[in-house]
Coordinates of C-alpha atoms in Angstrom, one line a residue:
Chain A
M1 CA 89.4 59.2 -74.8
T2 CA 88.7 62.9 -76.2
L3 CA 85.2 63.4 -78.0
I4 CA 83.7 66.0 -79.7
Y5 CA 80.6 67.7 -78.2
P6 CA 78.2 69.1 -80.9
R7 CA 75.9 71.9 -79.5
E8 CA 73.3 70.9 -81.8
S9 CA 72.4 67.7 -79.7
F10 CA 72.4 70.0 -76.6
F11 CA 69.5 72.2 -78.1
E12 CA 67.5 69.2 -79.8
A13 CA 67.3 67.4 -76.6
H14 CA 67.5 69.8 -73.2
P15 CA 64.7 72.2 -71.8
K16 CA 65.3 75.8 -72.1
H17 CA 66.3 77.4 -69.0
D18 CA 62.9 79.8 -68.6
S19 CA 59.8 77.8 -68.8
P20 CA 56.6 79.6 -68.7
T21 CA 54.8 76.6 -67.0
Y22 CA 57.4 75.8 -64.5
R23 CA 57.0 78.6 -61.8
S24 CA 60.1 78.2 -60.0
T25 CA 62.3 78.7 -63.4
A26 CA 60.9 82.5 -63.3
K27 CA 63.9 83.9 -61.0
R28 CA 66.2 81.1 -61.5
H29 CA 67.2 81.4 -65.2
P30 CA 69.6 83.8 -66.6
K31 CA 68.5 86.7 -68.6
Q32 CA 71.7 87.8 -70.4
P33 CA 72.3 85.5 -73.3
L34 CA 74.9 82.9 -72.8
I35 CA 78.2 82.8 -74.1
I36 CA 79.5 80.4 -76.3
L37 CA 82.4 78.6 -74.9
P38 CA 85.2 77.0 -76.9
H39 CA 85.8 73.4 -75.6
T40 CA 89.2 73.4 -73.7
K41 CA 90.9 70.3 -71.4
T42 CA 88.8 71.7 -68.8
E43 CA 85.5 71.1 -70.7
L44 CA 86.9 67.9 -72.2
S45 CA 88.0 66.0 -69.0
G46 CA 86.2 65.0 -66.1
P47 CA 86.6 63.4 -62.6
V48 CA 87.1 59.6 -62.3
Y49 CA 84.8 57.6 -59.8
G50 CA 84.6 53.9 -60.3
H51 CA 83.6 50.8 -57.9
E52 CA 85.8 52.0 -55.2
V53 CA 83.1 54.5 -54.4
I54 CA 80.3 51.9 -54.0
S55 CA 79.2 50.0 -51.0
E56 CA 77.3 47.0 -50.4
F57 CA 73.7 47.6 -51.1
D58 CA 74.3 50.7 -53.1
N59 CA 72.3 48.8 -55.8
D60 CA 69.8 47.6 -54.0
L61 CA 67.3 50.0 -52.5
T62 CA 65.0 47.6 -50.9
R63 CA 68.1 45.8 -48.8
Q64 CA 69.4 49.1 -46.8
H65 CA 67.4 48.6 -43.9
A66 CA 66.7 45.8 -41.2
G67 CA 63.2 45.0 -43.2
E68 CA 61.8 45.2 -46.6
P69 CA 60.1 48.5 -48.0
Q70 CA 56.2 48.6 -48.6
G71 CA 55.5 48.6 -52.4
E72 CA 56.0 47.3 -56.0
R73 CA 59.4 45.6 -56.1
I74 CA 61.1 46.6 -59.6
I75 CA 64.4 45.9 -61.1
V76 CA 65.9 49.3 -63.5
Q77 CA 68.7 48.5 -65.7
G78 CA 69.8 49.5 -68.9
R79 CA 73.0 51.0 -71.0
V80 CA 74.7 54.4 -70.8
L81 CA 75.9 55.3 -74.2
D82 CA 77.6 58.1 -76.0
E83 CA 76.2 60.0 -79.1
D84 CA 77.7 57.3 -81.4
G85 CA 76.2 54.5 -79.3
R86 CA 79.1 53.1 -77.8
P87 CA 79.2 52.1 -74.0
V88 CA 80.2 54.6 -71.6
P89 CA 81.9 51.8 -69.1
N90 CA 82.8 52.7 -65.3
T91 CA 80.9 55.7 -64.9
L92 CA 78.9 56.5 -61.9
V93 CA 75.6 56.6 -61.8
E94 CA 73.4 58.0 -59.0
V95 CA 69.8 57.3 -58.5
W96 CA 67.1 58.9 -55.7
Q97 CA 63.3 58.8 -55.6
A98 CA 60.3 58.9 -53.5
N99 CA 59.1 56.1 -51.9
A100 CA 55.8 53.9 -52.6
A101 CA 53.9 56.4 -51.1
G102 CA 55.3 59.5 -53.0
R103 CA 57.3 60.7 -49.9
Y104 CA 61.2 61.5 -49.9
V105 CA 63.3 61.2 -46.7
H106 CA 64.5 64.7 -47.3
V107 CA 64.0 67.3 -44.4
V108 CA 62.0 69.6 -46.5
D109 CA 59.2 67.2 -47.7
D110 CA 56.0 67.9 -45.9
H111 CA 53.8 66.0 -48.3
P112 CA 51.4 64.4 -45.5
A113 CA 52.1 60.5 -46.6
P114 CA 54.0 57.9 -44.6
L115 CA 57.7 57.8 -44.6
D116 CA 58.8 54.0 -44.7
P117 CA 61.5 53.0 -42.3
N118 CA 62.9 50.6 -44.5
F119 CA 63.5 52.6 -47.4
S120 CA 65.9 55.6 -47.9
G121 CA 65.7 55.8 -51.5
A122 CA 69.4 56.5 -52.7
G123 CA 71.6 54.6 -54.4
R124 CA 74.6 54.4 -56.5
I125 CA 76.0 52.0 -59.7
V126 CA 79.2 52.0 -61.6
T127 CA 78.4 51.1 -65.4
D128 CA 80.1 47.8 -66.4
E129 CA 82.5 47.4 -69.4
N130 CA 79.5 47.4 -71.6
G131 CA 77.9 50.6 -70.3
R132 CA 75.5 48.5 -68.2
Y133 CA 73.8 49.1 -64.7
R134 CA 71.1 47.6 -63.0
F135 CA 69.6 48.4 -59.6
T136 CA 66.8 46.8 -57.4
S137 CA 64.1 49.2 -55.9
I138 CA 60.4 49.8 -55.5
K139 CA 58.3 51.5 -57.7
P140 CA 58.2 55.5 -56.6
G141 CA 54.4 56.9 -56.0
P142 CA 53.6 60.2 -57.6
Y143 CA 53.3 63.3 -55.3
P144 CA 51.6 67.0 -55.1
W145 CA 53.6 69.8 -55.6
R146 CA 52.5 73.7 -55.6
N147 CA 53.3 74.6 -59.0
H148 CA 49.6 75.0 -60.0
H149 CA 46.4 73.9 -59.0
N150 CA 45.9 70.1 -58.0
A151 CA 49.6 69.5 -59.7
W152 CA 51.2 66.1 -59.1
R153 CA 54.7 64.8 -60.5
P154 CA 54.3 61.5 -62.5
A155 CA 56.1 59.0 -60.8
H156 CA 60.0 59.1 -61.6
I157 CA 63.6 58.0 -60.5
H158 CA 66.1 60.7 -60.5
F159 CA 69.3 60.0 -62.0
S160 CA 72.8 61.8 -62.1
L161 CA 75.7 60.9 -64.3
F162 CA 79.1 61.8 -65.4
G163 CA 80.3 60.4 -68.2
H164 CA 83.5 61.1 -70.4
S165 CA 83.7 64.6 -69.7
F166 CA 82.5 67.5 -67.7
L167 CA 80.3 68.6 -70.6
S168 CA 78.4 65.1 -70.2
R169 CA 77.4 65.9 -67.2
L170 CA 73.5 65.0 -66.9
V171 CA 71.2 65.0 -64.2
T172 CA 67.6 64.0 -65.2
Q173 CA 64.7 61.8 -64.3
M174 CA 63.2 58.6 -65.7
Y175 CA 59.4 57.7 -65.9
F176 CA 57.5 55.1 -66.1
E177 CA 55.7 54.1 -69.6
G178 CA 52.2 54.9 -69.1
D179 CA 51.5 57.5 -66.5
P180 CA 48.4 59.6 -67.0
L181 CA 50.1 62.5 -65.4
F182 CA 52.3 63.2 -68.1
P183 CA 49.8 65.6 -70.3
Y184 CA 49.8 67.7 -67.0
D185 CA 53.5 67.7 -66.2
P186 CA 55.6 71.2 -66.8
I187 CA 58.9 69.5 -66.0
F188 CA 58.1 66.8 -68.3
N189 CA 56.4 68.8 -71.0
E190 CA 59.3 71.5 -71.4
I191 CA 61.7 68.9 -73.1
P192 CA 61.6 69.2 -76.8
E193 CA 58.3 67.3 -78.0
G194 CA 60.9 64.9 -79.8
A195 CA 62.9 64.0 -77.0
R196 CA 60.3 63.7 -74.4
D197 CA 60.1 59.6 -75.2
R198 CA 63.6 59.2 -74.2
L199 CA 63.0 59.9 -70.7
I200 CA 60.3 57.1 -70.4
S201 CA 61.5 53.8 -69.1
K202 CA 59.8 50.6 -71.0
F203 CA 58.5 47.4 -69.0
D204 CA 60.5 44.7 -70.0
L205 CA 59.3 40.9 -69.4
D206 CA 62.8 39.6 -70.2
V207 CA 64.2 41.9 -67.3
T208 CA 61.1 41.0 -64.8
E209 CA 61.8 38.1 -62.6
P210 CA 59.3 35.7 -62.1
E211 CA 57.7 35.4 -58.3
W212 CA 60.2 38.6 -57.7
A213 CA 59.9 41.9 -59.5
L214 CA 58.8 43.8 -62.6
G215 CA 61.8 45.0 -64.9
Y216 CA 61.9 48.4 -66.5
T217 CA 64.7 49.2 -69.2
F218 CA 65.8 52.9 -69.6
D219 CA 68.9 53.6 -71.6
I220 CA 70.7 56.7 -71.3
V221 CA 72.5 58.6 -73.9
L222 CA 75.3 60.9 -73.0
R223 CA 77.0 64.1 -75.0
G224 CA 79.9 63.1 -77.1
R225 CA 81.1 61.7 -80.4
N226 CA 84.1 60.4 -82.0
A227 CA 85.4 63.3 -84.1
T228 CA 85.7 61.0 -87.3
P229 CA 82.9 58.6 -88.0
M230 CA 83.3 55.2 -87.1
E231 CA 84.4 52.7 -89.9
K232 CA 81.4 50.5 -91.2
Chain B
M1 CA 71.2 57.5 -84.1
S2 CA 69.0 58.7 -81.5
G3 CA 69.8 61.7 -79.7
I4 CA 71.0 62.5 -76.5
T5 CA 68.8 61.8 -73.2
P6 CA 67.2 65.5 -71.7
S7 CA 68.2 67.2 -68.9
Q8 CA 65.6 67.3 -66.1
T9 CA 65.8 69.4 -62.5
V10 CA 67.8 68.2 -59.7
G11 CA 64.6 69.1 -57.9
P12 CA 64.1 70.0 -54.0
Y13 CA 65.3 66.5 -52.8
F14 CA 68.5 65.7 -53.7
A15 CA 70.7 66.4 -50.6
Y16 CA 70.0 62.9 -49.2
A17 CA 71.7 61.2 -52.0
L18 CA 74.2 63.7 -53.6
T19 CA 75.2 65.6 -50.8
P20 CA 74.1 63.5 -47.8
T21 CA 75.9 65.2 -45.0
R22 CA 73.1 65.5 -42.9
Y23 CA 71.8 61.9 -43.9
A24 CA 72.9 58.5 -43.0
L25 CA 74.1 57.8 -46.6
H26 CA 78.0 57.8 -46.8
E27 CA 79.4 60.7 -48.7
I28 CA 81.4 60.1 -51.7
F29 CA 82.1 63.8 -52.7
S30 CA 83.2 66.8 -50.4
T31 CA 83.6 70.5 -50.3
D32 CA 87.3 69.8 -49.4
L33 CA 89.3 68.6 -52.4
T34 CA 92.6 68.5 -50.6
G35 CA 93.9 65.2 -49.0
P36 CA 97.1 64.4 -47.6
G37 CA 100.1 65.2 -49.4
V38 CA 98.3 67.3 -52.3
E39 CA 101.0 69.5 -53.9
G40 CA 100.0 73.3 -54.3
T41 CA 98.7 76.1 -52.4
K42 CA 95.7 75.5 -50.5
I43 CA 92.8 77.9 -50.8
T44 CA 89.4 78.4 -49.6
L45 CA 86.6 79.6 -51.7
T46 CA 83.2 80.7 -50.7
G47 CA 80.4 82.8 -52.1
Q48 CA 76.5 82.7 -52.1
V49 CA 74.5 81.8 -55.1
F50 CA 71.5 84.7 -55.6
D51 CA 67.9 84.3 -57.4
G52 CA 66.7 87.1 -59.4
D53 CA 65.4 88.5 -56.4
G54 CA 68.5 88.6 -54.9
V55 CA 67.4 85.8 -52.6
G56 CA 70.1 83.2 -51.5
I57 CA 69.1 79.8 -53.3
A58 CA 69.1 77.6 -50.1
D59 CA 68.4 73.8 -52.2
A60 CA 71.1 74.6 -55.0
M61 CA 74.3 72.2 -55.7
V62 CA 77.5 73.7 -56.9
E63 CA 80.1 71.5 -58.5
I64 CA 83.4 72.4 -59.3
W65 CA 86.1 71.0 -61.7
Q66 CA 89.6 71.8 -62.0
A67 CA 93.4 71.0 -62.9
D68 CA 95.8 70.3 -59.8
S69 CA 98.1 72.9 -59.0
K70 CA 100.8 72.3 -62.0
G71 CA 98.0 72.5 -64.6
S72 CA 97.8 68.8 -65.1
L73 CA 94.6 66.8 -65.7
E74 CA 96.5 63.5 -65.1
H75 CA 93.6 62.8 -62.5
S76 CA 90.8 62.9 -65.2
T77 CA 89.4 61.1 -67.6
L78 CA 92.2 62.5 -70.1
G79 CA 94.6 60.9 -67.9
S80 CA 95.3 58.1 -66.1
G81 CA 92.4 58.9 -63.7
K82 CA 95.2 58.6 -60.3
A83 CA 97.6 61.0 -59.8
N84 CA 98.8 63.6 -57.2
S85 CA 98.2 61.8 -53.8
G86 CA 94.6 61.3 -54.6
F87 CA 93.6 64.6 -55.6
K88 CA 90.2 64.2 -57.7
G89 CA 89.7 67.5 -58.7
F90 CA 86.1 67.2 -58.2
G91 CA 84.0 68.9 -55.3
R92 CA 80.3 69.1 -54.8
A93 CA 78.5 71.2 -52.3
E94 CA 75.0 71.5 -51.3
S95 CA 74.0 75.7 -50.5
A96 CA 73.3 76.7 -47.2
A97 CA 70.0 78.2 -45.9
N98 CA 71.4 81.7 -47.3
G99 CA 72.5 80.3 -50.6
G100 CA 76.0 80.2 -49.3
Y101 CA 78.9 77.2 -50.4
T102 CA 82.3 76.8 -49.2
F103 CA 85.5 74.7 -50.9
T104 CA 88.5 73.8 -49.8
T105 CA 90.8 73.1 -52.8
V106 CA 94.4 74.0 -54.3
K107 CA 94.8 76.9 -56.8
P108 CA 94.9 75.2 -60.0
G109 CA 98.0 75.5 -62.6
R110 CA 97.5 76.8 -66.2
V111 CA 95.6 74.3 -68.6
D112 CA 95.9 74.9 -72.4
G113 CA 93.3 76.4 -74.1
A114 CA 91.1 75.7 -77.3
D115 CA 93.8 78.2 -79.1
G116 CA 96.7 76.0 -77.8
K117 CA 97.9 79.1 -75.4
P118 CA 97.7 78.5 -71.9
Q119 CA 94.6 79.6 -69.9
A120 CA 94.6 81.6 -66.6
P121 CA 94.0 79.4 -63.5
H122 CA 90.4 78.6 -63.3
L123 CA 87.8 76.3 -62.4
G124 CA 85.0 74.9 -64.3
V125 CA 81.5 75.3 -62.2
T126 CA 78.2 73.7 -62.7
I127 CA 75.1 75.1 -60.9
F128 CA 72.0 72.8 -60.3
A129 CA 69.0 73.8 -58.5
R130 CA 65.0 73.2 -58.4
G131 CA 63.5 75.6 -60.9
M132 CA 66.6 74.9 -63.4
L133 CA 65.6 72.2 -65.8
T134 CA 69.1 72.2 -67.5
H135 CA 72.3 72.9 -65.3
L136 CA 74.3 76.2 -66.0
F137 CA 78.2 76.2 -66.8
T138 CA 80.2 79.1 -65.5
R139 CA 83.6 79.5 -64.4
I140 CA 85.6 80.9 -61.7
Y141 CA 89.3 83.0 -62.0
F142 CA 91.5 84.4 -59.4
E143 CA 91.5 88.1 -59.0
D144 CA 95.5 87.9 -58.2
E145 CA 96.4 86.4 -61.5
A146 CA 98.1 88.3 -64.2
S147 CA 97.4 85.9 -66.9
N148 CA 93.8 86.7 -66.6
A149 CA 94.3 89.7 -68.9
D150 CA 95.4 87.3 -71.8
D151 CA 92.9 84.4 -71.3
Q152 CA 90.9 83.5 -74.3
I153 CA 87.5 82.5 -72.5
L154 CA 87.7 85.8 -70.0
N155 CA 88.2 87.7 -73.5
L156 CA 84.8 86.5 -75.1
V157 CA 83.2 88.2 -72.1
P158 CA 82.1 91.7 -72.5
A159 CA 84.3 93.6 -70.2
D160 CA 81.8 95.2 -68.0
R161 CA 81.0 91.7 -66.9
R162 CA 84.5 89.6 -66.7
H163 CA 84.1 90.4 -62.8
T164 CA 81.4 88.3 -62.5
L165 CA 83.7 85.3 -63.1
I166 CA 86.6 86.6 -61.0
A167 CA 87.0 85.6 -57.4
R168 CA 88.0 88.5 -55.1
K169 CA 91.4 87.7 -52.7
V170 CA 89.6 88.3 -49.0
G171 CA 92.4 87.2 -47.0
D172 CA 95.6 85.0 -47.3
N173 CA 94.8 82.4 -49.8
A174 CA 91.0 82.9 -49.6
Y175 CA 88.4 84.0 -52.2
H176 CA 85.2 85.0 -52.5
L177 CA 82.6 85.0 -55.3
D178 CA 79.0 85.4 -55.2
I179 CA 76.8 83.7 -58.0
R180 CA 74.1 85.9 -59.6
I181 CA 71.5 83.6 -61.6
Q182 CA 69.5 86.4 -62.9
G183 CA 69.3 90.6 -62.6
G184 CA 71.5 93.2 -61.5
D185 CA 75.4 91.9 -62.0
E186 CA 74.1 88.8 -63.5
T187 CA 77.1 86.0 -63.5
V188 CA 78.0 85.1 -66.9
F189 CA 77.0 81.7 -67.7
F190 CA 78.2 79.9 -70.7
H191 CA 76.7 77.7 -73.4
A192 CA 79.1 74.9 -73.2

């Protein structure tokens, strides 16, 4: 399926490359203007990765070790959609996150919070024919970083998605409703104001499982729409 | 209709999930796009990713996307998704401590451009890193391709900056291109 990828959608939603408040952007953004790239088949196509790359327990981060991880068990689910609201089926979703104490297993994370021997924090899901994904995890903790004095990241889960083409590629972060750290986080606040809420998952009682886990819903909209408007 | 989901940085801690060579998670992507029986000329591509101070970026992720050696995208979402002895056309690398990256792939064939004419052989490239809120798009072309002169996209780039997109030939089937995010000889990035 060949879609079109209006540039307005990109500018309306994505943070700028240079952020005055997120210090690490200072030496990591281009100073020359970007050149508008006509979309050729190279951009309009994308890689195909499906269910064959998924292993058992990739969609359950609480069952990847001998024991259960510490923390609040959660279920995260939602739909991956295109800009017309149509499901994006059979597309790979990669997720990673800190543990309940706010510590990543990554070797360079030196935050003095405990690692959890029963939690790695990495998962993969492929959306079903309706664009749905779902995984089980534990709620990640907030953690400090050195961007400014007393800087803390709101709790978040990282997402990486492919979608229909190289143009729909997206790496983002899912946040949790009501986090008191939102007003202080430059990474979140560099998103254009009208688009920030799109990264906040909603507590969902219908997804919550009795005696088991809280449920959160997070829908993702990737670039791409039909060249001709859908019939009513 | 609600708008698209905003981008956020990949952050410093992606490797154990996205490029888990050094971790227990099984790896589904590779820096080697060639498998048994893949058709075409096998090439290696090396380079370093530098920041605005000329320091190698140790926590970048470089992804490449390409046609097969005949210029076909049959392996892609536009084709059957299966073709050419399992060739996937996609590679992913975590940069080394000095910002270095290496891919082994096949030289891509020519793919039609937006003007309907064949483009010069090229790779689509995306760069992700801590300090990048939205990823960057660029391309890699090859020095030894005469068709570069007629390539629609290269011709959109000011002549004095085109070389930042063209990998030098450094040996038999070996190419090299550094990616400079900012500053002198800054790589050309695209708004895709």
